[in-house]
mmCIF file of C-alpha atoms and ligand atoms in Angstrom:
data_model
loop_
_atom_site.group_PDB
_atom_site.id
_atom_site.type_symbol
_atom_site.label_atom_id
_atom_site.label_comp_id
_atom_site.label_asym_id
_atom_site.label_seq_id
_atom_site.Cartn_x
_atom_site.Cartn_y
_atom_site.Cartn_z
ATOM 1 C CA MET A 1 19.527 25.625 -28.683
ATOM 2 C CA LYS A 2 17.908 27.188 -24.994
ATOM 3 C CA ILE A 3 15.793 25.754 -23.221
ATOM 4 C CA ASP A 4 12.678 26.434 -20.779
ATOM 5 C CA PHE A 5 12.672 24.353 -17.719
ATOM 6 C CA ALA A 6 8.968 24.559 -16.479
ATOM 7 C CA LYS A 7 8.384 27.070 -19.304
ATOM 8 C CA LEU A 8 5.345 28.758 -16.686
ATOM 9 C CA GLN A 9 5.631 32.583 -19.255
ATOM 10 C CA TYR A 10 4.999 29.148 -22.693
ATOM 11 C CA GLN A 11 1.484 28.049 -20.299
ATOM 12 C CA TYR A 12 0.344 31.249 -19.156
ATOM 13 C CA GLN A 13 0.385 32.433 -23.031
ATOM 14 C CA LEU A 14 -1.878 29.369 -23.479
ATOM 15 C CA TYR A 15 -4.681 29.968 -21.879
ATOM 16 C CA LYS A 16 -3.628 33.706 -21.033
ATOM 17 C CA THR A 17 -7.370 35.019 -22.108
ATOM 18 C CA GLU A 18 -8.710 32.408 -19.367
ATOM 19 C CA ILE A 19 -6.755 33.412 -16.283
ATOM 20 C CA ASP A 20 -7.058 36.859 -17.060
ATOM 21 C CA ALA A 21 -10.549 37.078 -17.528
ATOM 22 C CA ALA A 22 -10.595 34.715 -13.822
ATOM 23 C CA ILE A 23 -8.226 37.495 -12.999
ATOM 24 C CA GLN A 24 -10.312 40.146 -14.127
ATOM 25 C CA ASN A 25 -13.360 39.617 -12.041
ATOM 26 C CA VAL A 26 -12.309 38.645 -8.657
ATOM 27 C CA LEU A 27 -10.739 41.892 -9.023
ATOM 28 C CA ASP A 28 -14.072 43.675 -10.321
ATOM 29 C CA LYS A 29 -15.743 41.681 -7.112
ATOM 30 C CA SER A 30 -12.617 42.716 -4.776
ATOM 31 C CA ASN A 31 -13.738 39.315 -2.483
ATOM 32 C CA TYR A 32 -9.872 38.656 -1.733
ATOM 33 C CA ILE A 33 -10.410 36.532 0.521
ATOM 34 C CA MET A 34 -12.288 33.509 1.164
ATOM 35 C CA GLY A 35 -14.389 34.574 -2.404
ATOM 36 C CA GLU A 36 -16.295 32.192 -4.155
ATOM 37 C CA GLU A 37 -14.051 30.845 -6.428
ATOM 38 C CA VAL A 38 -12.880 29.427 -3.359
ATOM 39 C CA ARG A 39 -15.391 26.738 -2.470
ATOM 40 C CA GLN A 40 -15.402 26.601 -6.039
ATOM 41 C CA LEU A 41 -11.483 25.323 -5.975
ATOM 42 C CA GLU A 42 -12.371 22.753 -3.275
ATOM 43 C CA ASP A 43 -15.399 21.528 -5.120
ATOM 44 C CA LYS A 44 -13.244 20.756 -8.424
ATOM 45 C CA LEU A 45 -10.131 19.123 -6.169
ATOM 46 C CA GLU A 46 -12.504 16.560 -4.704
ATOM 47 C CA GLU A 47 -13.991 15.551 -7.944
ATOM 48 C CA PHE A 48 -10.594 14.939 -9.335
ATOM 49 C CA SER A 49 -8.723 13.535 -6.710
ATOM 50 C CA GLY A 50 -11.315 12.155 -4.790
ATOM 51 C CA ALA A 51 -10.843 13.315 -1.445
ATOM 52 C CA LYS A 52 -14.047 13.789 0.460
ATOM 53 C CA HIS A 53 -12.138 17.620 1.961
ATOM 54 C CA ALA A 54 -10.487 19.677 -0.411
ATOM 55 C CA ILE A 55 -9.082 22.320 1.926
ATOM 56 C CA THR A 56 -7.258 25.231 0.604
ATOM 57 C CA CYS A 57 -4.933 26.667 2.609
ATOM 58 C CA GLY A 58 -1.261 28.985 2.422
ATOM 59 C CA SER A 59 1.153 26.900 0.584
ATOM 60 C CA GLY A 60 1.938 23.108 0.445
ATOM 61 C CA THR A 61 3.912 24.397 4.019
ATOM 62 C CA ASP A 62 0.666 25.749 5.695
ATOM 63 C CA ALA A 63 -0.730 22.310 4.387
ATOM 64 C CA LEU A 64 1.809 20.362 6.770
ATOM 65 C CA LEU A 65 1.313 22.620 9.147
ATOM 66 C CA LEU A 66 -2.147 22.718 9.397
ATOM 67 C CA ALA A 67 -1.925 19.053 8.493
ATOM 68 C CA MET A 68 -0.309 17.970 11.908
ATOM 69 C CA MET A 69 -1.950 20.115 14.215
ATOM 70 C CA ALA A 70 -5.619 18.975 13.143
ATOM 71 C CA LEU A 71 -4.014 15.292 15.149
ATOM 72 C CA GLY A 72 -2.976 17.743 18.095
ATOM 73 C CA ILE A 73 1.078 17.229 17.298
ATOM 74 C CA ARG A 74 2.817 18.851 19.366
ATOM 75 C CA ALA A 75 6.303 18.922 21.739
ATOM 76 C CA GLY A 76 7.707 16.124 22.221
ATOM 77 C CA ASP A 77 6.269 13.945 19.146
ATOM 78 C CA GLU A 78 8.217 12.334 17.065
ATOM 79 C CA VAL A 79 7.353 11.883 13.488
ATOM 80 C CA ILE A 80 8.612 9.565 11.225
ATOM 81 C CA THR A 81 9.200 11.182 7.538
ATOM 82 C CA THR A 82 12.800 10.588 4.894
ATOM 83 C CA PRO A 83 15.821 13.043 4.334
ATOM 84 C CA PHE A 84 15.586 13.070 1.222
ATOM 85 C CA THR A 85 13.205 15.992 -0.166
ATOM 86 C CA PHE A 86 12.241 19.261 0.318
ATOM 87 C CA ILE A 87 13.383 20.814 3.044
ATOM 88 C CA ALA A 88 9.347 21.836 4.905
ATOM 89 C CA THR A 89 8.985 18.486 5.391
ATOM 90 C CA ALA A 90 11.417 17.789 8.363
ATOM 91 C CA GLU A 91 11.107 21.733 10.017
ATOM 92 C CA THR A 92 7.122 21.213 9.808
ATOM 93 C CA ILE A 93 7.783 18.651 12.284
ATOM 94 C CA ALA A 94 9.995 20.673 14.200
ATOM 95 C CA PHE A 95 8.257 24.186 14.100
ATOM 96 C CA LEU A 96 5.497 22.800 15.588
ATOM 97 C CA GLY A 97 8.028 21.207 18.402
ATOM 98 C CA ALA A 98 8.309 17.416 18.013
ATOM 99 C CA LYS A 99 10.803 15.404 16.161
ATOM 100 C CA PRO A 100 11.707 14.153 12.688
ATOM 101 C CA VAL A 101 12.994 10.735 13.101
ATOM 102 C CA PHE A 102 13.823 9.762 10.211
ATOM 103 C CA VAL A 103 15.173 6.542 7.677
ATOM 104 C CA ASP A 104 16.960 6.303 4.063
ATOM 105 C CA ILE A 105 14.888 6.294 1.258
ATOM 106 C CA ASP A 106 14.299 3.546 -1.250
ATOM 107 C CA GLU A 107 17.399 2.664 -3.800
ATOM 108 C CA LYS A 108 14.690 2.795 -7.089
ATOM 109 C CA THR A 109 11.737 5.256 -6.261
ATOM 110 C CA TYR A 110 13.593 6.798 -3.511
ATOM 111 C CA ASN A 111 10.898 7.087 -1.042
ATOM 112 C CA ILE A 112 11.158 5.867 2.435
ATOM 113 C CA ASP A 113 11.727 2.308 2.898
ATOM 114 C CA PRO A 114 8.800 0.915 4.793
ATOM 115 C CA GLU A 115 11.233 -2.106 6.091
ATOM 116 C CA LYS A 116 12.955 0.954 7.217
ATOM 117 C CA ILE A 117 10.384 2.583 9.855
ATOM 118 C CA GLU A 118 9.112 -0.259 12.176
ATOM 119 C CA GLU A 119 12.794 -0.520 13.914
ATOM 120 C CA LYS A 120 12.674 4.014 14.128
ATOM 121 C CA ILE A 121 8.504 3.493 16.404
ATOM 122 C CA THR A 122 8.865 5.216 19.439
ATOM 123 C CA SER A 123 6.306 5.831 22.392
ATOM 124 C CA LYS A 124 6.650 8.768 21.232
ATOM 125 C CA THR A 125 6.411 8.344 17.833
ATOM 126 C CA LYS A 126 2.970 9.462 16.623
ATOM 127 C CA VAL A 127 2.915 10.382 12.405
ATOM 128 C CA ILE A 128 4.370 8.878 9.590
ATOM 129 C CA MET A 129 4.923 11.228 6.899
ATOM 130 C CA PRO A 130 5.919 9.760 3.671
ATOM 131 C CA VAL A 131 6.892 12.000 0.572
ATOM 132 C CA SER A 132 5.709 10.791 -2.808
ATOM 133 C CA LEU A 133 9.077 12.473 -4.544
ATOM 134 C CA TYR A 134 9.202 13.902 -7.787
ATOM 135 C CA GLY A 135 5.589 13.063 -8.345
ATOM 136 C CA GLN A 136 5.266 9.159 -7.441
ATOM 137 C CA PRO A 137 3.839 8.219 -3.965
ATOM 138 C CA SER A 138 5.334 5.959 -2.164
ATOM 139 C CA ASP A 139 4.746 2.404 -1.593
ATOM 140 C CA MET A 140 1.758 3.176 1.014
ATOM 141 C CA ASP A 141 -0.570 -0.426 1.438
ATOM 142 C CA ALA A 142 3.314 -1.384 3.638
ATOM 143 C CA ILE A 143 3.782 1.861 5.356
ATOM 144 C CA GLN A 144 -1.009 1.791 6.189
ATOM 145 C CA ALA A 145 0.278 -1.763 7.847
ATOM 146 C CA ILE A 146 2.667 -0.023 9.475
ATOM 147 C CA ALA A 147 0.830 2.651 10.778
ATOM 148 C CA ASP A 148 -2.396 0.396 11.600
ATOM 149 C CA LYS A 149 0.301 -2.396 13.710
ATOM 150 C CA TYR A 150 0.999 0.800 15.330
ATOM 151 C CA ASP A 151 -1.776 3.092 15.589
ATOM 152 C CA LEU A 152 -0.140 5.647 14.047
ATOM 153 C CA LYS A 153 -1.498 8.748 12.254
ATOM 154 C CA VAL A 154 -0.396 9.442 7.861
ATOM 155 C CA ILE A 155 0.239 12.747 6.603
ATOM 156 C CA ILE A 156 1.360 12.058 2.925
ATOM 157 C CA ASP A 157 3.983 14.973 1.229
ATOM 158 C CA GLY A 158 2.212 15.009 -1.848
ATOM 159 C CA ALA A 159 3.573 18.180 -2.755
ATOM 160 C CA GLN A 160 5.202 16.871 -5.601
ATOM 161 C CA SER A 161 2.039 14.549 -6.968
ATOM 162 C CA PHE A 162 -0.773 16.110 -7.232
ATOM 163 C CA GLY A 163 -3.141 13.245 -9.190
ATOM 164 C CA SER A 164 -0.644 10.789 -9.076
ATOM 165 C CA THR A 165 -2.204 7.794 -8.065
ATOM 166 C CA TYR A 166 -1.600 4.183 -6.243
ATOM 167 C CA LYS A 167 -3.211 1.563 -7.829
ATOM 168 C CA GLY A 168 -5.282 4.012 -9.160
ATOM 169 C CA LYS A 169 -6.395 5.612 -6.064
ATOM 170 C CA THR A 170 -4.909 9.194 -6.927
ATOM 171 C CA ASP A 171 -1.851 9.980 -4.015
ATOM 172 C CA SER A 172 -4.284 12.929 -2.394
ATOM 173 C CA CYS A 173 -7.360 11.221 -0.963
ATOM 174 C CA LEU A 174 -4.155 7.474 0.830
ATOM 175 C CA GLY A 175 -3.775 8.127 4.435
ATOM 176 C CA ASP A 176 -5.083 9.881 7.294
ATOM 177 C CA ILE A 177 -4.560 13.665 5.586
ATOM 178 C CA SER A 178 -2.429 14.508 2.348
ATOM 179 C CA THR A 179 -1.407 17.733 1.699
ATOM 180 C CA THR A 180 -0.655 18.877 -2.038
ATOM 181 C CA SER A 181 1.170 22.648 -3.304
ATOM 182 C CA PHE A 182 0.998 24.886 -5.520
ATOM 183 C CA PHE A 183 3.554 26.584 -6.644
ATOM 184 C CA PRO A 184 4.054 27.771 -8.958
ATOM 185 C CA ALA A 185 6.998 25.441 -10.313
ATOM 186 C CA LYS A 186 5.029 22.908 -9.540
ATOM 187 C CA PRO A 187 2.360 20.387 -11.969
ATOM 188 C CA LEU A 188 -0.243 22.383 -10.571
ATOM 189 C CA GLY A 189 0.917 25.302 -9.915
ATOM 190 C CA CYS A 190 -0.722 28.434 -9.321
ATOM 191 C CA PHE A 191 1.165 32.694 -9.918
ATOM 192 C CA GLY A 192 2.256 32.707 -6.010
ATOM 193 C CA ASP A 193 2.405 30.537 -3.506
ATOM 194 C CA GLY A 194 -1.367 27.898 -2.461
ATOM 195 C CA GLY A 195 -1.449 24.785 -1.351
ATOM 196 C CA VAL A 196 -4.463 22.453 -0.119
ATOM 197 C CA VAL A 197 -5.174 20.298 2.498
ATOM 198 C CA PHE A 198 -7.343 15.881 2.004
ATOM 199 C CA THR A 199 -8.940 13.789 4.036
ATOM 200 C CA ASN A 200 -11.883 11.506 4.062
ATOM 201 C CA ASN A 201 -12.374 12.646 7.527
ATOM 202 C CA ASP A 202 -15.272 14.962 8.348
ATOM 203 C CA VAL A 203 -14.154 15.222 11.966
ATOM 204 C CA LEU A 204 -10.294 16.544 11.124
ATOM 205 C CA ALA A 205 -11.675 18.414 7.794
ATOM 206 C CA GLU A 206 -14.387 20.711 10.722
ATOM 207 C CA LYS A 207 -11.004 20.779 12.340
ATOM 208 C CA ILE A 208 -9.405 21.565 9.666
ATOM 209 C CA LYS A 209 -10.931 24.179 7.849
ATOM 210 C CA SER A 210 -10.760 26.144 11.237
ATOM 211 C CA LEU A 211 -6.803 25.548 11.827
ATOM 212 C CA ARG A 212 -7.051 27.538 9.475
ATOM 213 C CA VAL A 213 -8.710 31.053 10.180
ATOM 214 C CA HIS A 214 -7.214 31.445 14.102
ATOM 215 C CA GLY A 215 -8.784 28.508 15.146
ATOM 216 C CA GLN A 216 -12.088 30.349 15.087
ATOM 217 C CA SER A 217 -15.296 28.349 14.818
ATOM 218 C CA LYS A 218 -17.811 31.770 14.240
ATOM 219 C CA ARG A 219 -15.686 35.250 13.534
ATOM 220 C CA TYR A 220 -14.207 35.831 16.332
ATOM 221 C CA HIS A 221 -14.784 33.140 18.745
ATOM 222 C CA HIS A 222 -11.361 30.898 19.183
ATOM 223 C CA LYS A 223 -11.674 27.318 20.295
ATOM 224 C CA TYR A 224 -8.263 26.436 18.988
ATOM 225 C CA ILE A 225 -4.903 27.748 18.581
ATOM 226 C CA GLY A 226 -4.568 28.325 14.567
ATOM 227 C CA MET A 227 -3.241 30.211 11.947
ATOM 228 C CA GLY A 228 -3.992 32.250 8.871
ATOM 229 C CA GLY A 229 -3.413 30.031 5.914
ATOM 230 C CA ARG A 230 -5.899 30.405 4.343
ATOM 231 C CA MET A 231 -5.445 30.617 -0.274
ATOM 232 C CA ASP A 232 -6.195 34.337 -1.779
ATOM 233 C CA THR A 233 -8.722 34.402 -3.816
ATOM 234 C CA LEU A 234 -7.281 35.387 -6.563
ATOM 235 C CA GLN A 235 -4.497 31.761 -6.664
ATOM 236 C CA CYS A 236 -8.305 29.531 -5.951
ATOM 237 C CA ALA A 237 -9.285 31.589 -9.719
ATOM 238 C CA VAL A 238 -5.469 31.016 -11.424
ATOM 239 C CA VAL A 239 -5.484 27.478 -10.790
ATOM 240 C CA ASN A 240 -10.007 26.658 -11.355
ATOM 241 C CA VAL A 241 -8.949 27.237 -14.878
ATOM 242 C CA LYS A 242 -5.427 25.524 -14.848
ATOM 243 C CA LEU A 243 -7.197 22.702 -13.202
ATOM 244 C CA LYS A 244 -9.406 21.704 -15.815
ATOM 245 C CA TYR A 245 -5.872 21.387 -18.760
ATOM 246 C CA TYR A 246 -4.006 19.507 -15.655
ATOM 247 C CA GLU A 247 -5.226 15.542 -18.062
ATOM 248 C CA LYS A 248 -4.437 16.997 -20.985
ATOM 249 C CA ASP A 249 -0.822 18.202 -18.700
ATOM 250 C CA LEU A 250 -0.058 15.159 -17.237
ATOM 251 C CA LYS A 251 -0.606 13.190 -20.122
ATOM 252 C CA LEU A 252 1.677 15.534 -21.438
ATOM 253 C CA ARG A 253 4.135 14.961 -19.042
ATOM 254 C CA GLN A 254 4.138 10.976 -19.061
ATOM 255 C CA GLU A 255 4.775 11.510 -23.107
ATOM 256 C CA VAL A 256 7.297 13.521 -22.318
ATOM 257 C CA ALA A 257 9.181 10.956 -19.541
ATOM 258 C CA GLN A 258 8.791 8.217 -21.751
ATOM 259 C CA LYS A 259 10.918 9.535 -24.378
ATOM 260 C CA TYR A 260 13.265 10.871 -21.969
ATOM 261 C CA THR A 261 13.984 7.463 -21.244
ATOM 262 C CA GLU A 262 13.432 6.500 -24.685
ATOM 263 C CA ALA A 263 16.262 8.457 -25.934
ATOM 264 C CA LEU A 264 18.129 8.147 -22.785
ATOM 265 C CA LYS A 265 18.433 4.079 -21.925
ATOM 266 C CA ALA A 266 21.457 3.203 -23.683
ATOM 267 C CA LYS A 267 23.692 5.951 -21.762
ATOM 268 C CA ASP A 268 25.591 4.585 -18.044
ATOM 269 C CA PHE A 269 23.635 6.433 -16.288
ATOM 270 C CA ILE A 270 20.214 5.728 -14.240
ATOM 271 C CA LEU A 271 17.192 6.261 -15.472
ATOM 272 C CA PRO A 272 14.091 7.010 -13.171
ATOM 273 C CA PHE A 273 11.885 3.698 -11.600
ATOM 274 C CA VAL A 274 8.479 3.102 -11.822
ATOM 275 C CA ASP A 275 6.938 1.014 -9.520
ATOM 276 C CA ASN A 276 4.115 -0.164 -11.696
ATOM 277 C CA ARG A 277 1.057 0.139 -8.676
ATOM 278 C CA THR A 278 2.047 4.159 -8.881
ATOM 279 C CA THR A 279 1.778 6.530 -11.233
ATOM 280 C CA SER A 280 3.704 9.334 -11.593
ATOM 281 C CA VAL A 281 3.259 13.120 -12.489
ATOM 282 C CA TRP A 282 6.209 13.488 -12.776
ATOM 283 C CA ALA A 283 7.175 17.205 -11.160
ATOM 284 C CA GLN A 284 10.901 15.800 -12.211
ATOM 285 C CA TYR A 285 12.938 13.987 -14.409
ATOM 286 C CA SER A 286 16.025 13.298 -12.448
ATOM 287 C CA VAL A 287 18.234 10.277 -13.350
ATOM 288 C CA ARG A 288 21.294 9.952 -11.649
ATOM 289 C CA ILE A 289 24.915 10.555 -12.499
ATOM 290 C CA GLN A 290 28.048 9.811 -11.491
ATOM 291 C CA ASN A 291 30.291 13.341 -12.505
ATOM 292 C CA ARG A 292 27.357 15.812 -12.409
ATOM 293 C CA ASP A 293 28.694 19.159 -11.305
ATOM 294 C CA GLU A 294 30.790 18.615 -15.315
ATOM 295 C CA VAL A 295 27.663 17.725 -16.822
ATOM 296 C CA GLN A 296 25.463 20.487 -15.544
ATOM 297 C CA SER A 297 28.143 23.216 -16.407
ATOM 298 C CA LYS A 298 28.479 21.598 -19.949
ATOM 299 C CA LEU A 299 25.357 20.777 -20.075
ATOM 300 C CA LYS A 300 24.731 24.685 -19.782
ATOM 301 C CA GLU A 301 27.317 25.646 -21.414
ATOM 302 C CA GLN A 302 24.703 24.477 -24.226
ATOM 303 C CA GLY A 303 21.635 26.560 -23.202
ATOM 304 C CA ILE A 304 20.795 23.040 -20.914
ATOM 305 C CA PRO A 305 18.995 24.173 -17.943
ATOM 306 C CA THR A 306 19.409 21.677 -14.868
ATOM 307 C CA ALA A 307 18.905 21.451 -11.058
ATOM 308 C CA VAL A 308 19.782 18.919 -7.935
ATOM 309 C CA HIS A 309 16.737 17.764 -6.567
ATOM 310 C CA TYR A 310 17.950 17.754 -3.854
ATOM 311 C CA PRO A 311 21.397 18.151 -3.126
ATOM 312 C CA ILE A 312 21.964 18.005 0.909
ATOM 313 C CA ALA A 313 19.785 15.206 2.379
ATOM 314 C CA LEU A 314 17.637 16.679 5.909
ATOM 315 C CA HIS A 315 19.510 15.520 8.635
ATOM 316 C CA LEU A 316 23.271 16.936 7.155
ATOM 317 C CA GLN A 317 21.495 20.539 7.149
ATOM 318 C CA GLU A 318 22.809 22.704 9.594
ATOM 319 C CA CYS A 319 18.954 24.142 10.558
ATOM 320 C CA PHE A 320 19.082 19.472 11.527
ATOM 321 C CA SER A 321 22.756 19.990 14.219
ATOM 322 C CA TYR A 322 20.454 19.610 17.368
ATOM 323 C CA LEU A 323 19.544 16.193 16.178
ATOM 324 C CA GLY A 324 22.793 14.610 16.244
ATOM 325 C CA TYR A 325 22.920 12.655 12.856
ATOM 326 C CA SER A 326 26.116 12.600 11.043
ATOM 327 C CA LYS A 327 26.916 11.865 8.069
ATOM 328 C CA GLY A 328 27.029 7.947 7.228
ATOM 329 C CA ASP A 329 23.257 7.660 8.665
ATOM 330 C CA PHE A 330 21.512 6.778 5.822
ATOM 331 C CA PRO A 331 23.415 5.886 3.327
ATOM 332 C CA ILE A 332 21.232 5.862 0.798
ATOM 333 C CA ALA A 333 19.502 9.467 0.932
ATOM 334 C CA GLU A 334 22.766 10.575 1.150
ATOM 335 C CA GLN A 335 24.809 9.095 -2.163
ATOM 336 C CA VAL A 336 21.432 10.099 -4.505
ATOM 337 C CA SER A 337 21.335 13.083 -2.979
ATOM 338 C CA SER A 338 24.647 13.004 -3.656
ATOM 339 C CA GLU A 339 24.236 11.900 -7.838
ATOM 340 C CA ILE A 340 20.424 13.497 -8.751
ATOM 341 C CA MET A 341 20.111 15.620 -11.231
ATOM 342 C CA SER A 342 16.964 17.014 -12.653
ATOM 343 C CA LEU A 343 16.645 17.647 -16.682
ATOM 344 C CA PRO A 344 13.790 20.422 -18.276
ATOM 345 C CA MET A 345 10.460 19.294 -17.343
ATOM 346 C CA ASN A 346 6.934 20.392 -18.508
ATOM 347 C CA PRO A 347 4.754 18.597 -20.726
ATOM 348 C CA TYR A 348 6.064 21.335 -23.691
ATOM 349 C CA LEU A 349 8.782 19.937 -23.825
ATOM 350 C CA SER A 350 9.194 19.519 -27.327
ATOM 351 C CA ASP A 351 11.206 15.744 -30.021
ATOM 352 C CA GLU A 352 14.239 18.324 -30.616
ATOM 353 C CA GLU A 353 14.201 20.234 -27.129
ATOM 354 C CA ILE A 354 14.499 16.145 -26.184
ATOM 355 C CA GLU A 355 16.514 14.424 -29.432
ATOM 356 C CA TYR A 356 19.115 17.872 -28.314
ATOM 357 C CA ILE A 357 19.087 17.446 -24.343
ATOM 358 C CA ALA A 358 19.571 13.402 -24.893
ATOM 359 C CA LYS A 359 22.351 14.388 -27.678
ATOM 360 C CA GLN A 360 24.454 16.688 -25.559
ATOM 361 C CA ILE A 361 24.360 14.049 -22.270
HETATM 362 C C1 PLP B 28 7.671 22.145 -3.060
HETATM 363 C C2 PLP B 28 7.656 21.116 -0.962
HETATM 364 C C3 PLP B 28 6.962 21.602 -0.295
HETATM 365 C C4 PLP B 28 5.974 22.327 0.308
HETATM 366 O O1 PLP B 28 5.516 24.094 -0.589
HETATM 367 P P1 PLP B 28 5.824 25.133 -0.965
HETATM 368 O O2 PLP B 28 4.013 25.559 -1.704
HETATM 369 O O3 PLP B 28 6.315 25.962 -1.310
HETATM 370 O O4 PLP B 28 5.149 25.663 0.532
HETATM 371 C C5 PLP B 28 6.697 20.516 0.838
HETATM 372 N N1 PLP B 28 7.425 19.674 0.357
HETATM 373 C C6 PLP B 28 7.404 18.462 -0.483
HETATM 374 C C7 PLP B 28 8.237 17.442 -0.380
HETATM 375 C C8 PLP B 28 7.766 19.924 -1.235
HETATM 376 O O5 PLP B 28 7.998 19.767 -2.711
#
């Protein structure tokens, strides 16, 4: 058997007629930048997420930049985040000249451990940036309580978690600003790069919309130092179609995750944990396995692709050596990054495929 990790081609074939028509429609109008499909998508994203404002942008990375720029984050500021995430989370903090300050993760959810945040707060701290890793929101009540106590802002990196919930609310409407990504491999992907900034705050929303277009207030009048951070009309047209089926996709992802857990529960490795206040969108189904490298290569021989999200905790990345962290600083993040392994995950994984994967492991 040969297993496809994300089944992107399969998904395209499923919705091909509608997606092709949507793309053709944009080509016919040639409204490539800020065409009406952009606002249409933003309306639908607001409806889906419950956030008051959805502002599309160039990528999940741009979304993080726009979020921090809107809050005025700059050189000398500190942003508290997790070391167990994709590089973009901390890279964007550093890109703005601010300092990423890492806090170790919770052993079960792999998200930032709220109990370890307070000791890292200084007079320079401006933002707490939790990441909803693998599709599951962090402990948002605890994080928001700390933010309120110290008058800090909360930006959620929800690149992997669009549609997930915490106590019944999507993580797009929590915090001061929340972001997501439409990178093709995310649960809701476009056919290139795309992203969204969400907020319930009208003032921030206006500023983010301006920052997205070079900080302009009206054409050729620039109120802020901004960026070229728009999402292409073509990509919005693609997501407009895919969003119609996203609720269904999420149900299927849930089912796949449940079937995995059922099929793997007798094994002697650690399965994903979902907190009972949250729902995950299962961006990844990741298990912890001691002899990971060996297992990965054996599975590959059996036609089963796996991936590691993420093999090196960010405090140990070369680009962050200037921060002065060393091995042992965040033991849980380090341990998990040495054991974690993601199995093929997509809404269309068949029972047969799941059984085959479970058997081979
Ligand atoms: C994918 C991802 C990003 C970046 O999104 P892009 O759209 O690829 O720029 C940021 N943070 C996390 C946690 C991600 O998984």
